Amino acid sequence: MATILLSRQHSRLWRDYLELTKPKVVALLVLTAWVGMVLASDSLASWPLLISATLGIGLLSAAAAALNHVVDQRIDAQMARTHSRPVARGRVSSKNAIVFACSLALSGFLLLYFAVNPLTAWLTLLSLFGYAVVYTMFLKRATPQNIVIGGLAGAMPPLLGWTAVTGELHGHALLLVMIIFAWTPPHFWALAIHRRDDYARVNMPMLPVTHGIDFTKSAILLYTLLLCLVCLLPYIVGMTGAIYLVGSTLLNLRFLQYAWKLKFAADSSTAMATFKFSIVHLMVLFLVLLVDHYFKVLALYV
């Protein structure tokens, strides 16, 4: 019996530490970084480089997520969506979570620095600082534009993937950053509408709290229109081809449909449905980028 109880405790502890890393969020970030790696060159980079870059970016992203748990533990404990998080519930102490996060960050930084290149290592560390410190500790509590300004940190992975392969910055990588930067506000504000009372309870100046739900719906619609325009840029500059143009257009029109319904014909489930679709939108959009790239490369050899 004691062995069974001990095994269950270890299993629970393992799941708690995994939860600290926000694996679903990190998986999406790593996907966008990997697309950046692939699009950076017409030939596939070496597998050791791809694996090292993916793992390093993932480790630093997970470290940023774990630090977010520590910084936000007080407000997490008061919100329905986050009250069961490991640090908020006391299942993992703040000290242990910080040690865990620092271990992940150090491992990821060293892996990127020595197995990839210093530029990618420093840019990824800067992204961690932007999310865990600038956004979580300051912007999140200071201004309703927190997610707009702080969204730049979350938009960096495609650039990190690009620099991992090329060792240099490139305008095409910045276009990928712009797509995620424009996508972030409508994505997050849809969730903020759904959880508006939670944010009001903890005095968090999210847009639905400070400016009202109707204003936020208008902002979501306008940012979705901006996203549609930004998504055209890779095709306009010749970075992508017809497959991307068609795929991104269909995805953006669907996103726009959700935003329009949220503004003019919303019911109790529309905000959350918009939030969930936004995740699918970004994931599929970057997969379309991959398909388009490989068809362009294939055409070069036919």
Coordinates of C-alpha atoms in Angstrom, one line a residue, residues 146-299:
N146 CA -0.6 44.7 -21.9
I147 CA -1.3 42.0 -24.4
V148 CA -0.6 44.2 -27.4
I149 CA 2.8 45.3 -26.2
G150 CA 3.8 42.1 -24.4
G151 CA 2.6 40.0 -27.3
L152 CA 6.0 40.7 -29.1
A153 CA 7.7 38.2 -26.8
G154 CA 5.3 35.5 -27.7
A155 CA 5.7 36.4 -31.4
M156 CA 9.4 35.8 -31.5
P157 CA 9.7 31.9 -32.1
P158 CA 9.6 32.1 -35.9
L159 CA 12.5 34.6 -35.8
L160 CA 14.4 32.4 -33.3
G161 CA 13.9 29.4 -35.6
W162 CA 15.2 31.4 -38.6
T163 CA 18.3 32.7 -36.8
A164 CA 19.0 29.1 -35.6
V165 CA 19.5 28.0 -39.2
T166 CA 21.0 31.1 -40.8
G167 CA 22.7 32.9 -37.8
E168 CA 21.3 36.2 -39.0
L169 CA 18.1 38.3 -39.0
H170 CA 15.9 38.5 -42.1
G171 CA 12.9 40.5 -43.2
H172 CA 10.9 37.3 -44.1
A173 CA 11.3 36.1 -40.5
L174 CA 10.0 39.4 -39.2
L175 CA 6.9 39.0 -41.4
L176 CA 6.2 35.8 -39.5
V177 CA 6.7 37.7 -36.2
M178 CA 4.2 40.3 -37.5
I179 CA 1.6 37.6 -38.1
I180 CA 1.7 36.3 -34.6
F181 CA 1.9 39.9 -33.2
A182 CA -1.3 40.8 -35.0
W183 CA -3.0 37.5 -34.1
T184 CA -2.3 37.7 -30.3
P185 CA -4.8 40.5 -29.3
P186 CA -7.9 39.0 -30.9
H187 CA -6.8 35.6 -29.6
F188 CA -6.4 36.7 -26.0
W189 CA -9.1 39.3 -25.8
A190 CA -11.7 36.7 -26.8
L191 CA -10.6 34.7 -23.7
A192 CA -10.6 37.9 -21.6
I193 CA -14.2 38.5 -22.6
H194 CA -15.2 35.0 -21.5
R195 CA -13.2 35.5 -18.2
R196 CA -14.0 39.2 -17.7
D197 CA -15.4 38.7 -14.1
D198 CA -12.2 36.8 -13.1
Y199 CA -10.0 39.6 -14.2
A200 CA -12.2 42.2 -12.5
R201 CA -12.0 40.2 -9.3
V202 CA -8.2 40.5 -9.2
N203 CA -8.1 44.1 -10.4
M204 CA -6.3 43.1 -13.6
P205 CA -6.6 45.9 -16.2
M206 CA -7.6 43.7 -19.1
L207 CA -9.4 45.5 -21.9
P208 CA -12.9 44.1 -21.2
V209 CA -12.5 45.3 -17.6
T210 CA -11.2 48.8 -18.3
H211 CA -13.1 49.6 -21.5
G212 CA -16.0 47.2 -21.5
I213 CA -17.0 44.1 -23.4
D214 CA -18.5 46.0 -26.4
F215 CA -15.4 48.0 -27.0
T216 CA -13.3 44.9 -26.7
K217 CA -15.4 43.2 -29.4
S218 CA -14.8 46.1 -31.7
A219 CA -11.1 45.9 -31.0
I220 CA -11.1 42.1 -31.8
L221 CA -12.9 42.8 -35.1
L222 CA -10.4 45.5 -36.1
Y223 CA -7.3 43.5 -35.1
T224 CA -8.7 40.5 -37.1
L225 CA -9.0 42.7 -40.1
L226 CA -5.4 43.8 -39.5
L227 CA -4.4 40.2 -39.2
C228 CA -6.0 39.5 -42.6
L229 CA -3.9 42.3 -44.2
V230 CA -0.6 41.2 -42.5
C231 CA -1.1 37.7 -43.6
L232 CA -1.1 38.9 -47.2
L233 CA 2.5 40.3 -46.9
P234 CA 4.4 37.0 -47.3
Y235 CA 2.6 36.4 -50.6
I236 CA 3.0 40.1 -51.8
V237 CA 6.8 40.0 -51.2
G238 CA 7.2 36.7 -52.9
M239 CA 8.0 34.7 -49.8
T240 CA 5.1 32.3 -50.4
G241 CA 3.1 31.0 -53.3
A242 CA -0.6 30.3 -54.2
I243 CA -1.0 27.5 -51.7
Y244 CA -0.3 29.9 -48.8
L245 CA -2.5 32.6 -50.3
V246 CA -5.5 30.4 -50.7
G247 CA -5.0 28.6 -47.3
S248 CA -4.4 31.8 -45.3
T249 CA -7.3 33.6 -47.0
L250 CA -9.7 30.8 -46.1
L251 CA -8.5 30.7 -42.5
N252 CA -8.6 34.5 -42.1
L253 CA -12.1 34.7 -43.5
R254 CA -13.2 32.1 -41.0
F255 CA -11.5 34.0 -38.2
L256 CA -13.2 37.2 -39.4
Q257 CA -16.6 35.4 -39.4
Y258 CA -16.0 34.5 -35.7
A259 CA -15.0 38.1 -34.9
W260 CA -18.1 39.5 -36.8
K261 CA -20.4 37.2 -34.9
L262 CA -18.8 38.1 -31.6
K263 CA -19.4 41.8 -32.3
F264 CA -22.9 41.7 -33.8
A265 CA -24.6 38.4 -32.9
A266 CA -22.8 36.9 -29.9
D267 CA -24.3 34.3 -27.5
S268 CA -22.8 33.0 -24.3
S269 CA -20.4 30.6 -26.1
T270 CA -19.2 32.9 -28.9
A271 CA -16.2 34.4 -27.1
M272 CA -14.8 31.0 -26.1
A273 CA -15.5 29.6 -29.5
T274 CA -13.5 32.5 -31.1
F275 CA -10.6 31.8 -28.7
K276 CA -10.5 28.1 -29.5
F277 CA -10.7 28.7 -33.2
S278 CA -7.8 31.3 -33.0
I279 CA -5.5 28.5 -31.8
V280 CA -6.5 26.3 -34.7
H281 CA -6.1 29.2 -37.0
L282 CA -2.5 29.9 -36.1
M283 CA -1.5 26.2 -36.0
V284 CA -3.0 25.5 -39.4
L285 CA -1.7 28.7 -40.9
F286 CA 1.9 27.7 -40.0
L287 CA 1.3 24.2 -41.4
V288 CA 0.1 25.8 -44.6
L289 CA 3.3 27.8 -44.7
L290 CA 5.2 24.5 -44.5
V291 CA 3.2 22.9 -47.3
D292 CA 3.6 25.9 -49.5
H293 CA 7.4 26.0 -48.9
Y294 CA 7.9 22.4 -49.8
F295 CA 5.9 22.7 -53.0
K296 CA 8.0 25.7 -54.0
V297 CA 11.2 23.8 -53.2
L298 CA 9.9 20.8 -55.2
A299 CA 9.1 23.0 -58.2

